[in-house]
Amino acid sequence: MPKNTYYILSLGCSKNTVDSESIAQVLNQGGLKAVTNPQKAEVLIVNTCGFIGPAKTESIETLQELASLKRPDQYLIAAGCLSQRYGDTLSQEVSGLDGIIGTRRWMDIMELVKRIRDRKHPEPLYHIPTEALTVGNDEHGAARVSIQGASAYLKIADGCRRPCAFCAIPAIKGTAVSRPVDLIVNEARLLRDQGVQEIILIAQDSTDYGYDLGLKNGLAHLLNQLVKAVPDVPWLRVMYAYPGYVTDELIETMASHKQIVNYLDIPLQHAHRQTLLRMKRPANVEWVYGTLEKMRKAMPDLAIRTTFIVGYPGETDEEFETLVDFVRDIQFDRVGVFTYSYEVGTPSAEFPHQVDDDTKEERRDYLMEVQQDISLQRNQVQVGRVMDVLIEGHAQLEDEDGELTGESISLGRSYRDAPEIDGYVMVMGEAPVHEVVPVRITDAMLYDLVGTIDLNPPTIIQPGQIFGAGDL
Ligand code: SF4
């Protein structure tokens, strides 16, 4: 087995994906080489997720599987949020771990690898500092980006200072720390030079960007710097806005630059004042109505994504019905619904009136059903429009019997679709991959749209015609 090789598996969110890419850059600087087959790697790394129950289970099972396949000349390291949160007990769940490194000091991975190679005993080595995150100078020059096809995530900050009673992130990541504007702008230029068509700004709370850099309206300021620095990148997208912090300046900045897509991802979590107060979340629901109305006035084609938690401790039928009415009222384009996850160490874990799992699932399913009708209606409004679509791959059409029809389509996303979580646009014919092309929308489905490249006569896809083997 070749020495100086590593295999890294990234679990969890896009922020973790960026950390995995940065860990890889530090290992490359240390003279190691990435391999895609774990059997061919000296160092095996799992960048874990420790946010909620199911994610923790997936991380532990992945580590256990690699540990069971690991040979004596290989080293297994658990990195990321699960390590930061449960590092001191992880080796009891996963035997065969050689190293455990927390998410706050991902940049020390090379030192840990050296220590593991030199150690004289089989016990795992720990590196889980709890001091606040470091940014800028201490990132070993690793670009905090992750390129996915023609799109790239760019991390603008990490950590969070919000008090949400159900969330373990502040305990895992520490308080919010913004990255310097010039570093982010330089990385955006790097991405532009690599032909990236869409830059997606991510943080735990993007609307809190710059508060620690003395910036008022830091996110609007950063967006204006990016628009000036990389005017030739077609799309700039912002994820993870926090209610109460979408300012008039931010709305004005988004509305006045076509490059900043008219898309807002704003997790609201609930809509009943009492539930929001128990969540320690902004409970001024009138603010939400007012701000979304203001945004839709400034950007009439605005696409809004949000997420809700159902089954939160103490959630009554009346509170849930208020949430359902709210969703019907606002008519979001995209909604994610999660059942409350009991997280040890979070304030809400101690709350009385925990809701049983059956009720949680019933409420999730019911709210998703309500949203499906709305999603279809919001999609049907798009029919007839010509939209820019970022083409991401091609696929072969299959008929209802699963037979390939020989017709190929292109799969892409419009400004209304963030990667991995929203819908697609299915475009008839083979459009150039990784390019933004004008598409006339000809049909709408529950979550996806159908269209033709504006130049060619359309071929309508009949509902029920599904697509099969693709190369996305
Ligand atoms: S804003 Fe998001 S990351 Fe921060 S504490 Fe709340 S839910 Fe967690």
mmCIF file of N, CA and C in Angstrom, residues 147-152 194-197 392 434:
data_model
loop_
_atom_site.group_PDB
_atom_site.id
_atom_site.type_symbol
_atom_site.label_atom_id
_atom_site.label_comp_id
_atom_site.label_asym_id
_atom_site.label_seq_id
_atom_site.Cartn_x
_atom_site.Cartn_y
_atom_site.Cartn_z
ATOM 1 N N ILE A 147 -15.671 23.038 -4.938
ATOM 2 C CA ILE A 147 -16.203 23.131 -6.305
ATOM 3 C C ILE A 147 -17.002 21.882 -6.633
ATOM 4 N N GLN A 148 -18.228 22.062 -7.080
ATOM 5 C CA GLN A 148 -19.110 20.964 -7.473
ATOM 6 C C GLN A 148 -19.568 21.244 -8.898
ATOM 7 N N GLY A 149 -18.863 20.707 -9.876
ATOM 8 C CA GLY A 149 -19.226 20.972 -11.267
ATOM 9 C C GLY A 149 -18.962 22.437 -11.589
ATOM 10 N N ALA A 150 -19.991 23.166 -12.033
ATOM 11 C CA ALA A 150 -19.826 24.580 -12.384
ATOM 12 C C ALA A 150 -20.193 25.495 -11.230
ATOM 13 N N SER A 151 -20.490 24.884 -10.075
ATOM 14 C CA SER A 151 -20.851 25.671 -8.893
ATOM 15 C C SER A 151 -19.802 25.488 -7.807
ATOM 16 N N ALA A 152 -19.759 26.427 -6.893
ATOM 17 C CA ALA A 152 -18.814 26.293 -5.793
ATOM 18 C C ALA A 152 -19.390 26.908 -4.524
ATOM 19 N N GLN A 194 -11.384 29.520 -12.561
ATOM 20 C CA GLN A 194 -11.568 28.086 -12.850
ATOM 21 C C GLN A 194 -12.887 27.821 -13.572
ATOM 22 N N GLY A 195 -13.522 28.922 -14.030
ATOM 23 C CA GLY A 195 -14.716 28.752 -14.864
ATOM 24 C C GLY A 195 -15.998 28.502 -14.082
ATOM 25 N N VAL A 196 -15.951 28.748 -12.761
ATOM 26 C CA VAL A 196 -17.164 28.543 -11.952
ATOM 27 C C VAL A 196 -18.249 29.524 -12.378
ATOM 28 N N GLN A 197 -19.469 29.028 -12.547
ATOM 29 C CA GLN A 197 -20.591 29.850 -13.005
ATOM 30 C C GLN A 197 -21.476 30.331 -11.853
ATOM 31 N N GLU A 392 -26.146 20.980 -15.840
ATOM 32 C CA GLU A 392 -25.224 20.206 -14.995
ATOM 33 C C GLU A 392 -24.963 18.795 -15.524
ATOM 34 N N HIS A 434 -22.281 22.770 -17.868
ATOM 35 C CA HIS A 434 -21.570 23.810 -17.118
ATOM 36 C C HIS A 434 -21.691 25.179 -17.764
#
